[in-house]
XYZ file of C-alpha atoms in Angstrom:
405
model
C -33.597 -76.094 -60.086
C -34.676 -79.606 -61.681
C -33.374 -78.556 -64.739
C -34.602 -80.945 -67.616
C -32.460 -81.459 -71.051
C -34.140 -81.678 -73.809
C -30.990 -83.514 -75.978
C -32.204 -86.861 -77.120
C -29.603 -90.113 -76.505
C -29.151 -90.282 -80.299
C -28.132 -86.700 -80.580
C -25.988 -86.794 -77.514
C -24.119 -89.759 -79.126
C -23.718 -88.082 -82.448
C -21.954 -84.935 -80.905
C -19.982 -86.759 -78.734
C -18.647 -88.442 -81.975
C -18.036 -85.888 -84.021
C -16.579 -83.469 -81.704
C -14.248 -85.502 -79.345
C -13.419 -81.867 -77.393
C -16.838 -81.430 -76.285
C -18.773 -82.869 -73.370
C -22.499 -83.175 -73.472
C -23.559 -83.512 -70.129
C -27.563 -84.437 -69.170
C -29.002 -84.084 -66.205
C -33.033 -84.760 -64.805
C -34.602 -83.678 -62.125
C -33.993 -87.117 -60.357
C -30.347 -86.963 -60.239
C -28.066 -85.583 -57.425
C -26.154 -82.489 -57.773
C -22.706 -82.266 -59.201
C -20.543 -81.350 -56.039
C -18.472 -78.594 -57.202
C -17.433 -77.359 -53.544
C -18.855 -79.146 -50.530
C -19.859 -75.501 -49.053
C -20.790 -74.544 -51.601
C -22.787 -77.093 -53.050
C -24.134 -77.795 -49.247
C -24.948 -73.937 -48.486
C -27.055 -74.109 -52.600
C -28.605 -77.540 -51.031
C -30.163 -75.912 -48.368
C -31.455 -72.436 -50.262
C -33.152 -75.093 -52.806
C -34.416 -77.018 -49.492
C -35.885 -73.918 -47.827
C -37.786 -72.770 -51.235
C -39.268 -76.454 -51.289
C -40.788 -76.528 -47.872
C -41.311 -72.554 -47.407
C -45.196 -73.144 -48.514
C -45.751 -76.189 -46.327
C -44.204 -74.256 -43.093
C -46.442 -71.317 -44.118
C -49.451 -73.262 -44.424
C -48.608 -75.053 -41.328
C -48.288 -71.814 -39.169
C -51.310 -70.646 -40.482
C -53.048 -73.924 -39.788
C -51.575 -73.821 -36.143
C -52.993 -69.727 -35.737
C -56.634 -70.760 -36.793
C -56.792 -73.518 -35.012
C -54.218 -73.564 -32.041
C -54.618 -76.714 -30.683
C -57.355 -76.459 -28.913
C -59.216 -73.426 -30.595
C -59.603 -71.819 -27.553
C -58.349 -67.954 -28.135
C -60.823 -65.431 -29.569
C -61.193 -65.641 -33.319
C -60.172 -68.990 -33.808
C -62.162 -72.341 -34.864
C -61.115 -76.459 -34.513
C -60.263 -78.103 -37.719
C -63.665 -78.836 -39.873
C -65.334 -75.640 -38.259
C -66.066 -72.340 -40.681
C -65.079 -68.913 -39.479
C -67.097 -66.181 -41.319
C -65.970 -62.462 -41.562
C -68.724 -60.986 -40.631
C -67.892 -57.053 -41.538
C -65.718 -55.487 -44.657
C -62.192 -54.674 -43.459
C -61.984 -51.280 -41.791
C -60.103 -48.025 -43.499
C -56.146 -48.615 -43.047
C -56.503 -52.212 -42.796
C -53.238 -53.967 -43.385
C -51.815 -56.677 -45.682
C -54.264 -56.940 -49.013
C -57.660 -57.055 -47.351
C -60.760 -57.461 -50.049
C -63.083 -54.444 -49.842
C -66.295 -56.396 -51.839
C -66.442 -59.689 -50.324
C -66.582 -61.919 -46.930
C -65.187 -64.853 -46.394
C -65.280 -67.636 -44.701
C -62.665 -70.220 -44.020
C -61.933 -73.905 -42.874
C -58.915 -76.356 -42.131
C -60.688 -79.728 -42.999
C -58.633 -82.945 -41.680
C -59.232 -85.501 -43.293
C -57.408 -88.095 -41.760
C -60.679 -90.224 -40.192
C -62.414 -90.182 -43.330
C -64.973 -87.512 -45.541
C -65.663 -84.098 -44.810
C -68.850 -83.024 -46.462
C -68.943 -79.397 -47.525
C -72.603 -78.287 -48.422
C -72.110 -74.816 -50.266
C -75.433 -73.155 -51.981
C -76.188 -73.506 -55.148
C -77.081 -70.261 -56.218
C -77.032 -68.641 -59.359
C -74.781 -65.293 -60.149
C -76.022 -61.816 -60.287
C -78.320 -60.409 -61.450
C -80.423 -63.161 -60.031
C -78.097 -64.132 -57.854
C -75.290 -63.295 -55.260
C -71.723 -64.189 -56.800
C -69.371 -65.986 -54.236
C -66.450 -68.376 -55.417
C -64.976 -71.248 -53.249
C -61.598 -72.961 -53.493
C -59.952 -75.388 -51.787
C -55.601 -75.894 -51.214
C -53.968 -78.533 -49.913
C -51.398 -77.749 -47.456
C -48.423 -77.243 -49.847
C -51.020 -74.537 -51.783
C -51.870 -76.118 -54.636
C -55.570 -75.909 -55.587
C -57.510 -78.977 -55.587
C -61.046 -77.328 -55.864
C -63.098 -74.678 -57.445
C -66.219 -74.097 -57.829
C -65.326 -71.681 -61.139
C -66.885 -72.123 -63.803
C -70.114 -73.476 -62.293
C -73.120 -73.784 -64.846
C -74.447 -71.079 -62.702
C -72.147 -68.458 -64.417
C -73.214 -69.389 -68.034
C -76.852 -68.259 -68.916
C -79.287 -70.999 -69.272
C -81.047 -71.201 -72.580
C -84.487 -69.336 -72.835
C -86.952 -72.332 -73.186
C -90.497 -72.565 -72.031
C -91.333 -74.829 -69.230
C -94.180 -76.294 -67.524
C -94.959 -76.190 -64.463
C -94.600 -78.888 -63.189
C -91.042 -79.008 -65.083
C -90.621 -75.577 -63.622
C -91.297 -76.316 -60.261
C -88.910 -78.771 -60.712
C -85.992 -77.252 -62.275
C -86.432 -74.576 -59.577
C -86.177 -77.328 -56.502
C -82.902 -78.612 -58.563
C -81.359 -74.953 -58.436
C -81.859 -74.470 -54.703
C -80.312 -78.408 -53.717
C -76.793 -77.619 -52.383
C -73.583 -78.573 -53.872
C -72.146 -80.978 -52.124
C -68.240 -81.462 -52.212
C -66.804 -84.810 -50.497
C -62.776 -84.217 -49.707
C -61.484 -87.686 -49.011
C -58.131 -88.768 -48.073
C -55.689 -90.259 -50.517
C -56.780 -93.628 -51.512
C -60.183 -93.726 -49.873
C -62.300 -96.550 -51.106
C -65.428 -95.861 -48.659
C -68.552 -95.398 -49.455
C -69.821 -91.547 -50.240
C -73.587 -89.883 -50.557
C -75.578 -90.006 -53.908
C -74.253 -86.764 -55.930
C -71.353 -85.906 -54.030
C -68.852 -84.282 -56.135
C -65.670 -86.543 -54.920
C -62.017 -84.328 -54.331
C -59.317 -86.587 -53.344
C -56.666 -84.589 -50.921
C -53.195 -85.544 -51.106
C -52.798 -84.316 -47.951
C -54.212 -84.600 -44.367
C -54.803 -80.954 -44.485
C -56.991 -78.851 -46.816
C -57.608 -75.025 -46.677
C -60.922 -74.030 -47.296
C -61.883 -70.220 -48.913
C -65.296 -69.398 -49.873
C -65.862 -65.629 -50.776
C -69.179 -63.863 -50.855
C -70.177 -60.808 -52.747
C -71.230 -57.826 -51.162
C -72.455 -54.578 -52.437
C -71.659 -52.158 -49.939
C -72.221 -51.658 -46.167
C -75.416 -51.906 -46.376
C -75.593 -55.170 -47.874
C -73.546 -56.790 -45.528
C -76.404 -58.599 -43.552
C -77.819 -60.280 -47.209
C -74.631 -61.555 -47.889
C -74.497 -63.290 -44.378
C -77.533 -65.372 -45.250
C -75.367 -67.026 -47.877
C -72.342 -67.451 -45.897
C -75.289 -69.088 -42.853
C -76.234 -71.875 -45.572
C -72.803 -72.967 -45.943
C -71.806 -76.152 -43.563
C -69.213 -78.776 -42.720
C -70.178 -82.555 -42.362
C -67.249 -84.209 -40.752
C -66.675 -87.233 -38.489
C -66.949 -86.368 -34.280
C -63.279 -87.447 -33.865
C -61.865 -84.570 -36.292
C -63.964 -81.509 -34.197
C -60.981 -80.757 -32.474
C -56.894 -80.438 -33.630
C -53.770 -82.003 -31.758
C -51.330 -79.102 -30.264
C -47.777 -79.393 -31.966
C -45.609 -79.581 -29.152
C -44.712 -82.398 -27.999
C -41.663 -83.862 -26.063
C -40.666 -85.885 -29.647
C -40.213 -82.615 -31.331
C -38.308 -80.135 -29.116
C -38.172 -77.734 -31.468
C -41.403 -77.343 -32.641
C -43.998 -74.897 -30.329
C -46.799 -73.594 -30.100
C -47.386 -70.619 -31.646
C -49.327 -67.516 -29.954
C -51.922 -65.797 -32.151
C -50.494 -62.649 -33.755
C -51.337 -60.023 -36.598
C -48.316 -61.004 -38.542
C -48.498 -63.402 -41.315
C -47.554 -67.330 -41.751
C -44.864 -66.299 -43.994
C -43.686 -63.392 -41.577
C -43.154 -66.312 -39.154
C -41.446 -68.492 -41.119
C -39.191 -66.029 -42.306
C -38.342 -65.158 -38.735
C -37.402 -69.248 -37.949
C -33.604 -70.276 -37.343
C -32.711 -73.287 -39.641
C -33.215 -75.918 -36.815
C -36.526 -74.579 -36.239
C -37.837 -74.604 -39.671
C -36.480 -77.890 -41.160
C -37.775 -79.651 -37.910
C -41.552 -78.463 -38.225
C -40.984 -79.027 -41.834
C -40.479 -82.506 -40.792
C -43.338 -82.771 -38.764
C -45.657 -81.360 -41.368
C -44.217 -83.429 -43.823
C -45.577 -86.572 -41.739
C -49.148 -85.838 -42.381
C -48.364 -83.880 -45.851
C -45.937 -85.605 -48.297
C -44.774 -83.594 -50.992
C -47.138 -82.571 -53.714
C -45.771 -83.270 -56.112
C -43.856 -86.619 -54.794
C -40.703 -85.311 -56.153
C -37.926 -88.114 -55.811
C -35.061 -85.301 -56.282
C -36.459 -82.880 -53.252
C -36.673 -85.871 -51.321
C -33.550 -87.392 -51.156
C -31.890 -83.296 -51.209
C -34.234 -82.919 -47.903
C -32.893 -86.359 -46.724
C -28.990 -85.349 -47.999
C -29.619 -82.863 -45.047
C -30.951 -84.608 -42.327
C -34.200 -83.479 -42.948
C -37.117 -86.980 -42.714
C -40.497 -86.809 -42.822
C -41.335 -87.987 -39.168
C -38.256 -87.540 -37.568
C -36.800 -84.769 -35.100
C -34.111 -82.693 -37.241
C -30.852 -82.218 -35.477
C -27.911 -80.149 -37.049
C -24.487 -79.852 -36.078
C -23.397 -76.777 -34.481
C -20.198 -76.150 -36.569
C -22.722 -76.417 -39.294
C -24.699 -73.075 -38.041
C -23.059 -70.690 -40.128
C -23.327 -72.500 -43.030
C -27.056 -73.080 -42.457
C -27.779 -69.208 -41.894
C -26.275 -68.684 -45.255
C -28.434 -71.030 -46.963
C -31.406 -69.602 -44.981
C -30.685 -66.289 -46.536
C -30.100 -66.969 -49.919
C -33.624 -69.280 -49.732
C -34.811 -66.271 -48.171
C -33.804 -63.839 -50.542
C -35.959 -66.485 -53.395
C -39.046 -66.363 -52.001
C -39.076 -62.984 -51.618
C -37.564 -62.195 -55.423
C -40.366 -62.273 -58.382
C -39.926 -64.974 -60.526
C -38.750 -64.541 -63.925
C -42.057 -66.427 -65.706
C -43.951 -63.235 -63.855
C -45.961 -61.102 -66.310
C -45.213 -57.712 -66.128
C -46.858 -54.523 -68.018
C -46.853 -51.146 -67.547
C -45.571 -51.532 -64.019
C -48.182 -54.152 -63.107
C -46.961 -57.954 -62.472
C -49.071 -61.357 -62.278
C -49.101 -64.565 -63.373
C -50.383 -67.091 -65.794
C -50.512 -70.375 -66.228
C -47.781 -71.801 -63.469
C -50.230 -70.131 -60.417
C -52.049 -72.560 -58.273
C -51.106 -76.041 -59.766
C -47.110 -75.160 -59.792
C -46.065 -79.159 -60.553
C -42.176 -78.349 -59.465
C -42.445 -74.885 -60.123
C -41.099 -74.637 -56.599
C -39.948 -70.791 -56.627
C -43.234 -69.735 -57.810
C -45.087 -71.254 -55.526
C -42.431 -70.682 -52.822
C -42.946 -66.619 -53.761
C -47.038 -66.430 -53.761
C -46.602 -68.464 -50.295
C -44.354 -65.315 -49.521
C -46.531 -62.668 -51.352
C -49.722 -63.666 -52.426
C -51.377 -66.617 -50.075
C -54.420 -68.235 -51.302
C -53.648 -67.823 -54.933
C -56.037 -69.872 -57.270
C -55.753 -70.632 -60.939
C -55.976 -68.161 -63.845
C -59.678 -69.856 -64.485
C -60.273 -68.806 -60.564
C -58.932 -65.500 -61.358
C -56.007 -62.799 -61.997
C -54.511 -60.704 -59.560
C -52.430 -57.726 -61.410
C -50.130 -55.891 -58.483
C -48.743 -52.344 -58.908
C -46.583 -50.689 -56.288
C -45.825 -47.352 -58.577
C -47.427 -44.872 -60.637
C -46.422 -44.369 -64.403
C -43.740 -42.033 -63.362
C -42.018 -44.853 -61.208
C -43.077 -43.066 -57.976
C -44.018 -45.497 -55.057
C -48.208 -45.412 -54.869
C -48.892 -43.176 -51.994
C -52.151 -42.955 -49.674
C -52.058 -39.098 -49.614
C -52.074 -38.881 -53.800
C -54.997 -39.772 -56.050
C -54.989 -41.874 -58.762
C -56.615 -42.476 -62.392
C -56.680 -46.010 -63.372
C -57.252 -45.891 -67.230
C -58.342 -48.452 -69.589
C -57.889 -47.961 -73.385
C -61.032 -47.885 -75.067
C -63.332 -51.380 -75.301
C -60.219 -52.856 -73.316
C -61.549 -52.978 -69.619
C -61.337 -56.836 -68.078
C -63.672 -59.333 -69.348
C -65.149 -59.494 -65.484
């Protein structure tokens, strides 16, 4: 997809001279698709489609299960509100649950101005607690983190006075604030804000904690209790989804399964239309002329109720699966080594990567940057054998070769 030639006009001109049998043929990521077969081309339109918008329908659901409208169920919080874990996962817990940290998250709207989040500044062990926080905007790109921080680099060992002391120490313990503005914003912000422009109305907010254990649990709470969320009155609570514009857009109840399992489980006019809808408040990141107009080729308009034909429902399933069957395959710029897979430089600012980012979506939600850190993913042993609960395992490093962490 958005295939790129790198042929310059000179060189195309001098082969097309000198052979006259041979066609050189460019194409950008801005042009239309050849139509080779109007199924076919139509049924490969909408696969390329779904893989664009997959991680803004994920992000959307799981905007929608946090904060359902009102925020009223148990366990979830309006938009600009944290929600700490307050306990490691239990024994058998499902999906990819961390075992050393807590975390606390936030969907920050930022569509009546800046929302102020004050995060500790404290330094990393051993004099210190370690916690990392990251920010996505709602098509999962990241557009914060607060790795590296001077905090993880030791300071230079340099006498002090004390008043200079007293002072540097004061410094350490002022919080960080981060101010995420909406695209464009030309207000004013507090003194030594750290400005992050959001490209979209919605921002996901991660901050993990580290904890050593059980029994450190309540210590690592104290952190996660300085954390807070400035925001203006008007964005405390979220506006439900349904509405009588968008028929086939709902509500979703609160369940264990995933954003992706959702999406996967929406028909074709279900997902382009809250596509659609999303896409109102969230244009595409990046503003990719080419996915645009393919969306639009469809039917599909930011703002506007989709409607399909019905003689075009088998033709849409199709497309569904093949998109399906992307996001769930593992791209072919994966690293992979002795039967563990992860990924490099493409994770967490994917630019028009779209099946990478349509995959960790799928797979891996939350993702940051390599600088953030790396997640390596086994699902065998070295004999091929899928990793079982009831075996143990050795994990072995080659000598002076365990992770710079």
């Amino acid at each position: 997809n958005n295939r790129r030639w790198a042929v310059s006009l000179y060189a195309a001109l001098w082969v097309a001279a000198g052979l006259s049998s041979l066609a050189v043929l460019g194409g950008c990521a801005t042009q239309a698709p050849i139509v080779t077969s109007g199924d076919g081309w139509r049924k490969d339109q909408v696969a390329d489609a779904y893989v664009f918008g997959y991680p803004l329908v994920v992000s959307d659901l799981a905007r929608e299960k946090a904060t359902g409208g009102d925020a009223s169920r148990p366990g979830q919080a309006p938009v600009n509100t944290l929600r700490h874990a307050t306990a490691l996962p239990p024994v058998g817990a499902s999906g990819r649950p961390s075992v050393d940290t807590l975390e606390s998250t936030a969907w920050l709207d930022v569509s009546s101005g800046p929302v102020l989040v004050s995060l500790p500044n404290t330094p990393n062990a051993p004099r210190g607690r370690y916690y990392d926080a990251r920010a996505f905007d709602a098509w999962t790109n990241v557009i914060y983190s607060s790795i590296p921080r001077a905090a993880d680099r030791p300071a230079p060992v340099k006498k002090l006075s004390a008043k200079a002391a007293r002072a540097a120490r004061l410094a350490a313990e002022q919080a960080n604030v981060i101010a995420f503005v909406p695209a464009g914003y030309t207000g004013p912000l507090p003194d030594g804000v750290t400005r992050v422009d959001a490209p979209t109305r919605y921002v996901w907010l991660s901050i993990r904690v580290r904890v050593n254990g059980q029994r450190d649990v309540r210590e690592a709470r104290k952190l996660q209790t300085a954390i807070s969320i400035e925001a203006p009155s008007a964005d405390k609570t979220s506006v439900a989804t349904a509405g009588s514009a968008w028929p086939n857009v709902t509500a979703s109840t609160p369940t264990v399964v995933t954003g992706g399992d959702k999406a996967d489980s929406l028909d074709a006019t279900a997902f382009f239309t809250r596509l659609a809808k999303a896409m109102q408040d969230n244009p595409p990141v990046p503003n990719d002329p080419h996915a645009v107009s393919l969306l639009a080729d469809l039917g599909v308009k930011a703002g506007e109720p989709v409607q399909f034909r019905p003689a075009d429902a088998d033709l849409l399933a199709s497309g569904l699966a093949d998109g399906r069957t992307r996001v769930d395959t593992v791209p072919s710029n994966a690293i992979s080594r002795n039967g563990w897979v992860w990924f490099g430089d493409g994770a967490g600012n994917y630019d028009t990567d779209y099946t990478l980012r349509g995959f960790l979506a799928r797979h891996q939600p939350g993702t940051g940057t390599k600088d953030d850190e790396v997640k390596p993913v086994a699902f065998s042993d070295s004999d091929g054998h899928a990793l079982n609960g009831a075996n143990e395992y050795v994990l072995h490093f080659a000598p002076n070769q365990l992770p710079p962490v």
